[in-house]
Coordinates of C-alpha atoms and ligand atoms in Angstrom, one line a residue:
M1 CA 31.9 141.5 -54.4
N2 CA 32.5 137.7 -54.0
T3 CA 36.0 136.2 -53.8
R4 CA 36.0 135.0 -57.4
T5 CA 35.1 138.5 -58.7
E6 CA 37.7 140.2 -56.5
L7 CA 40.4 137.7 -57.5
V8 CA 39.7 138.4 -61.2
K9 CA 39.8 142.1 -60.5
L10 CA 43.2 141.7 -58.9
L11 CA 44.6 139.7 -61.8
S12 CA 43.0 141.8 -64.5
D13 CA 46.2 143.8 -65.2
A14 CA 47.9 140.6 -66.5
A15 CA 50.9 141.3 -64.2
F16 CA 52.3 138.7 -61.8
H17 CA 50.7 138.5 -58.4
S18 CA 52.1 136.2 -55.7
G19 CA 49.8 133.8 -53.9
T20 CA 50.7 135.5 -50.6
D21 CA 49.8 138.9 -51.9
L22 CA 46.5 137.8 -53.3
G23 CA 45.7 135.9 -50.1
K24 CA 46.3 139.1 -48.0
K25 CA 44.2 141.3 -50.3
L26 CA 41.4 138.8 -50.4
G27 CA 41.6 137.9 -46.7
I28 CA 42.0 134.2 -47.5
T29 CA 44.8 131.6 -47.2
R30 CA 47.3 130.7 -50.0
A31 CA 45.7 127.3 -50.3
A32 CA 42.3 129.0 -50.7
V33 CA 43.8 131.3 -53.4
C34 CA 45.1 128.2 -55.2
K35 CA 41.7 126.6 -55.0
N36 CA 40.0 129.7 -56.4
I37 CA 42.5 129.9 -59.2
R38 CA 41.9 126.3 -60.1
R39 CA 38.2 127.0 -60.3
L40 CA 38.9 129.9 -62.7
T41 CA 41.0 127.8 -64.9
Q42 CA 38.3 125.1 -64.9
S43 CA 35.9 127.8 -66.3
G44 CA 38.3 128.4 -69.1
L45 CA 40.3 131.4 -68.0
D46 CA 44.0 131.1 -68.8
V47 CA 45.9 131.8 -65.5
H48 CA 49.6 130.9 -65.6
R49 CA 51.6 130.0 -62.5
V50 CA 55.4 130.6 -62.5
T51 CA 57.3 129.4 -59.4
G52 CA 58.7 132.3 -57.5
R53 CA 56.7 134.9 -59.3
G54 CA 53.0 133.9 -58.8
Y55 CA 50.0 134.0 -61.0
K56 CA 49.4 135.9 -64.2
L57 CA 46.7 136.1 -66.9
D58 CA 47.7 135.7 -70.5
A59 CA 46.1 139.0 -71.4
P60 CA 44.6 142.0 -69.4
L61 CA 40.8 142.3 -69.1
T62 CA 38.1 144.7 -67.9
P63 CA 35.8 142.9 -65.5
L64 CA 32.1 143.5 -66.0
N65 CA 30.9 146.1 -63.5
R66 CA 27.2 147.0 -63.0
S67 CA 27.7 150.6 -62.0
R68 CA 30.1 151.3 -64.9
I69 CA 27.6 149.8 -67.4
L70 CA 24.8 152.0 -65.9
K71 CA 27.1 155.0 -66.1
H72 CA 27.8 154.3 -69.7
L73 CA 24.1 154.0 -70.4
G74 CA 23.7 157.7 -69.4
S75 CA 20.0 158.7 -69.6
A76 CA 19.0 155.2 -70.5
A77 CA 20.2 153.8 -67.2
A78 CA 16.9 154.3 -65.5
D79 CA 15.3 151.9 -68.0
F80 CA 17.8 149.1 -67.2
R81 CA 18.4 149.5 -63.4
D82 CA 15.9 146.8 -62.5
R83 CA 16.4 144.7 -65.6
L84 CA 20.1 143.9 -65.7
L85 CA 21.5 140.7 -64.4
L86 CA 25.3 140.1 -64.2
L87 CA 26.5 136.6 -63.7
D88 CA 29.9 135.0 -63.0
E89 CA 29.0 131.9 -64.9
T90 CA 26.0 130.2 -66.4
D91 CA 25.5 127.6 -69.1
S92 CA 24.0 130.0 -71.6
T93 CA 22.7 133.6 -71.0
N94 CA 19.8 132.8 -73.5
R95 CA 18.8 129.8 -71.4
H96 CA 19.3 131.6 -68.1
L97 CA 17.2 134.6 -69.2
A98 CA 14.4 132.3 -70.5
E99 CA 14.1 130.7 -67.1
L100 CA 14.2 134.0 -65.3
I101 CA 11.5 135.6 -67.3
A102 CA 9.2 132.6 -67.1
H103 CA 7.7 134.2 -64.0
A104 CA 8.7 137.9 -64.4
K105 CA 6.2 140.7 -64.6
T106 CA 8.5 143.1 -66.4
L107 CA 10.1 141.5 -69.4
N108 CA 10.8 143.9 -72.2
G109 CA 14.5 144.9 -72.1
M110 CA 15.4 142.4 -69.4
A111 CA 19.1 141.7 -70.0
C112 CA 21.6 139.1 -68.8
L113 CA 25.4 139.3 -69.0
A114 CA 27.8 136.5 -68.0
E115 CA 31.6 136.4 -67.5
A116 CA 31.6 132.7 -68.5
Q117 CA 29.3 130.3 -70.3
S118 CA 29.8 126.6 -69.9
G119 CA 27.4 125.7 -72.7
G120 CA 27.3 128.8 -75.0
R121 CA 25.1 128.2 -78.0
G122 CA 25.6 129.4 -81.6
R123 CA 23.3 129.2 -84.6
R124 CA 22.5 126.0 -86.4
G125 CA 23.2 123.9 -83.3
R126 CA 26.8 124.9 -83.0
A127 CA 28.6 125.7 -79.8
W128 CA 29.7 129.3 -79.2
V129 CA 33.3 129.5 -78.0
A130 CA 34.2 132.6 -76.0
T131 CA 37.2 132.9 -73.6
P132 CA 35.7 133.7 -70.2
Y133 CA 36.0 137.3 -68.8
H134 CA 37.3 138.6 -72.1
N135 CA 34.2 138.5 -74.3
L136 CA 30.7 139.9 -74.4
M137 CA 28.1 137.2 -73.7
F138 CA 24.7 138.9 -73.5
S139 CA 21.0 138.3 -73.9
M140 CA 17.9 140.5 -74.0
A141 CA 14.3 139.5 -73.9
W142 CA 11.2 141.1 -75.5
R143 CA 7.6 140.0 -75.9
F144 CA 5.5 140.9 -78.9
P145 CA 1.7 140.7 -78.7
G146 CA 1.3 139.0 -82.2
G147 CA 2.3 135.6 -83.5
P148 CA 5.9 134.6 -84.5
G149 CA 5.3 135.7 -88.2
L150 CA 5.4 139.3 -86.9
V151 CA 9.0 139.0 -85.9
S152 CA 10.5 137.9 -89.2
G153 CA 13.4 140.1 -90.0
L154 CA 14.0 140.8 -86.3
S155 CA 17.3 138.9 -86.1
L156 CA 18.6 141.0 -89.1
A157 CA 17.5 144.2 -87.4
A158 CA 19.3 143.0 -84.3
G159 CA 22.5 142.4 -86.2
L160 CA 22.3 145.9 -87.6
A161 CA 21.8 147.2 -84.0
V162 CA 24.9 145.3 -82.8
L163 CA 26.9 146.6 -85.8
Q164 CA 25.8 150.2 -85.0
A165 CA 26.9 149.6 -81.3
L166 CA 30.3 148.5 -82.6
D167 CA 30.5 151.5 -85.0
E168 CA 29.9 153.8 -82.0
Y169 CA 32.4 151.8 -79.9
G170 CA 35.1 152.8 -82.5
V171 CA 35.3 149.7 -84.8
D172 CA 35.9 150.9 -88.4
G173 CA 35.0 148.8 -91.4
A174 CA 32.8 146.1 -90.0
G175 CA 29.8 144.9 -91.9
L176 CA 27.0 142.3 -92.0
K177 CA 26.8 138.8 -93.5
W178 CA 23.3 137.6 -93.9
P179 CA 21.4 136.9 -91.8
N180 CA 23.1 138.5 -88.8
D181 CA 26.8 137.9 -88.5
V182 CA 29.1 140.9 -87.9
L183 CA 32.3 140.5 -89.9
W184 CA 35.5 142.5 -90.0
D185 CA 38.0 141.9 -92.8
G186 CA 36.0 138.8 -93.8
R187 CA 36.2 137.3 -90.3
K188 CA 33.6 136.9 -87.7
L189 CA 33.6 139.5 -84.9
A190 CA 30.1 139.0 -83.5
G191 CA 27.2 136.5 -83.8
L192 CA 23.5 136.6 -82.8
L193 CA 21.1 133.8 -81.8
A194 CA 17.4 134.6 -81.6
D195 CA 15.3 132.1 -79.6
V196 CA 11.7 132.7 -80.6
Q197 CA 8.7 131.1 -78.9
G198 CA 5.0 131.7 -79.3
E199 CA 1.6 130.5 -80.3
S200 CA 0.3 131.4 -83.8
A201 CA -2.1 133.9 -82.3
G202 CA 0.6 135.4 -80.0
P203 CA 2.2 136.5 -77.8
T204 CA 5.7 135.8 -79.1
Q205 CA 8.7 135.8 -76.8
V206 CA 12.1 136.6 -78.2
I207 CA 15.4 136.0 -76.4
L208 CA 18.2 137.6 -78.4
G209 CA 21.7 136.4 -77.6
V210 CA 24.8 138.4 -78.7
G211 CA 28.4 137.3 -78.6
V212 CA 31.1 139.8 -79.4
N213 CA 34.7 138.6 -79.5
G214 CA 36.8 140.8 -77.2
Y215 CA 39.8 138.4 -76.9
I216 CA 40.0 134.7 -77.8
S217 CA 42.8 132.8 -76.1
R218 CA 45.1 130.6 -78.2
E219 CA 43.6 127.5 -76.8
D220 CA 40.0 128.6 -77.6
A221 CA 41.0 129.7 -81.0
E222 CA 41.7 126.1 -81.9
R223 CA 38.1 125.2 -81.2
I224 CA 36.7 127.8 -83.6
D225 CA 36.0 126.3 -87.0
Q226 CA 35.5 129.5 -89.0
P227 CA 37.6 132.6 -89.6
W228 CA 37.3 135.0 -86.6
V229 CA 38.7 138.2 -85.3
D230 CA 38.5 139.9 -81.9
L231 CA 38.5 143.5 -80.7
R232 CA 42.1 143.1 -79.4
N233 CA 43.3 142.3 -82.9
I234 CA 41.3 145.2 -84.4
L235 CA 41.9 147.9 -81.9
G236 CA 45.2 146.7 -80.3
E237 CA 43.9 147.1 -76.8
T238 CA 41.8 145.5 -74.1
A239 CA 38.1 145.8 -74.8
D240 CA 36.1 148.0 -72.4
R241 CA 33.3 145.5 -72.1
N242 CA 31.3 147.7 -69.8
R243 CA 31.1 150.5 -72.4
L244 CA 30.5 147.9 -75.2
A245 CA 27.7 146.2 -73.1
A246 CA 26.0 149.6 -72.6
L247 CA 26.1 150.4 -76.3
V248 CA 24.8 147.0 -77.3
M249 CA 22.0 147.3 -74.7
R250 CA 21.0 150.8 -75.8
H251 CA 21.0 150.0 -79.6
L252 CA 19.1 146.7 -79.1
R253 CA 16.5 148.2 -76.8
N254 CA 15.9 151.0 -79.3
M255 CA 15.7 148.5 -82.1
F256 CA 13.1 146.4 -80.2
Q257 CA 11.0 149.5 -79.5
V258 CA 10.9 150.5 -83.2
F259 CA 10.4 146.9 -84.4
S260 CA 7.5 146.3 -82.2
E261 CA 5.7 149.4 -83.7
K262 CA 6.8 149.2 -87.3
G263 CA 8.3 145.8 -88.0
F264 CA 11.3 145.3 -90.3
A265 CA 10.5 148.0 -92.8
P266 CA 12.5 150.9 -91.2
F267 CA 15.6 148.7 -91.0
R268 CA 15.6 147.2 -94.5
E269 CA 17.5 149.9 -96.4
A270 CA 20.1 150.5 -93.7
W271 CA 20.6 146.7 -93.4
S272 CA 21.2 146.3 -97.2
S273 CA 23.7 149.2 -97.2
R274 CA 25.8 147.4 -94.7
H275 CA 25.6 143.9 -96.3
L276 CA 29.1 142.9 -97.3
Y277 CA 27.8 140.5 -99.9
H278 CA 25.4 142.8 -101.6
G279 CA 25.7 142.3 -105.4
R280 CA 28.3 139.6 -105.0
R281 CA 28.4 136.0 -106.1
V282 CA 27.7 133.7 -103.2
R283 CA 27.0 130.1 -102.4
L284 CA 24.2 129.0 -100.1
I285 CA 24.6 125.7 -98.3
Q286 CA 21.5 123.8 -97.2
G287 CA 22.4 120.5 -95.7
D288 CA 24.4 118.7 -98.5
R289 CA 22.8 120.9 -101.2
E290 CA 24.5 124.0 -102.6
F291 CA 23.0 126.9 -104.6
S292 CA 25.0 129.7 -106.2
G293 CA 24.0 133.0 -107.5
T294 CA 24.2 136.8 -106.9
A295 CA 23.0 138.3 -103.7
E296 CA 20.5 140.8 -104.9
G297 CA 19.0 142.1 -101.7
I298 CA 16.6 141.2 -98.9
D299 CA 12.8 141.1 -99.1
E300 CA 10.4 142.7 -96.6
T301 CA 10.7 139.7 -94.2
G302 CA 14.5 139.7 -94.2
G303 CA 14.8 136.7 -96.7
L304 CA 17.8 136.8 -98.9
I305 CA 17.1 137.3 -102.7
I306 CA 19.4 135.3 -104.9
R307 CA 19.5 135.6 -108.7
H308 CA 20.7 132.7 -110.8
A309 CA 20.4 133.1 -114.5
R310 CA 16.8 134.1 -115.0
N311 CA 15.6 132.7 -111.7
R312 CA 15.1 134.6 -108.5
Q313 CA 14.8 132.7 -105.2
V314 CA 14.3 133.8 -101.7
F315 CA 16.0 132.0 -98.8
H316 CA 15.1 132.2 -95.1
S317 CA 17.6 132.3 -92.4
G318 CA 16.8 129.1 -90.5
E319 CA 17.5 126.9 -93.5
V320 CA 20.8 128.0 -95.2
S321 CA 24.2 129.4 -94.6
L322 CA 25.9 131.9 -96.8
R323 CA 29.5 131.6 -98.2
P324 CA 31.4 133.7 -100.8
A325 CA 31.6 132.1 -104.2
R326 CA 34.7 130.1 -104.9
V327 CA 37.1 131.9 -107.2
Ligands
LIG1 C1 26.2 132.5 -83.8 O1 26.7 133.3 -84.6 O2 26.4 131.3 -84.0 C2 25.4 132.9 -82.7 C3 26.3 133.2 -81.4 C4 25.5 133.7 -80.2 C5 26.3 133.6 -79.0 C6 25.6 134.3 -77.8 S1 26.7 134.5 -76.5 C7 25.4 135.0 -75.5 C8 24.2 134.1 -75.9 N1 24.1 132.9 -75.1 C9 24.3 131.8 -75.9 O3 24.4 130.6 -75.5 N2 24.5 132.2 -77.2 C10 24.4 133.6 -77.3

């Protein structure tokens, strides 16, 4: 374990720890403790210092731990042992994984988790804000032999897989917002970003990035421009990110396996049954244009079917964003 990882582990209970005590436990000087704490705060972790008492996190956390994740994976652990990368910090797990697999022989199910992202990416060119060490920042890679057309609907199936992982984790009442946001009480709990690359004749490489809010600090909350919620708000406790990571990995890997054989069809009905806007009046924003209508369902490629008066139009996920109708 490196010093940074050990330091986070010591602080993870969110109790006060003196510089002297931390230094002794880590085998480093107080000045070195101070330097390491500064680096952590530069990564975005809130570490408070109170004279006479020491250092303290604003909320407890569960550090990512490879053997705990593998334990939670149970019988699936063997499939991931050589395919799981845990990082302290990277710019984006999607970008990091893309670079890693450029020369890799094994690729399907390769996964990367990070404690902190300095340039986390969201959909539609937005930044993804996630307080370091408190959230799930995860990517998984898969290669399909066919062209990119074959993977339409994949990001919806992935959203469903993440939702099922959250169900199994113990989150009640979450649902999907087309194309692949996971919402709870109308607020965003998790988001997915699919980076798809391929020639028209194939193969197609998909890097699927997942962000789940475990805990968002007050400072980070101010940088999020949409309603959000985190697991701490929902469950009233510190997220066990190792169990959650294992669940997300297992559900996503299973989804990829089924999707590569059968495409989107086996997911379509289950996806619709969890769509929070099914049958509701919605608005679709496309640049500065806006459409409104009723969300009728999704087609066989994952496109959203909107009915407006007698017209029926299908929208695709790259081009629009969905909002509830104004009341
Ligand atoms: C969205 O809803 O806008 C998509 C959010 C995706 C965030 C995750 S966090 C892990 C992975 N790495 C990234 O840079 N983005 C995705």
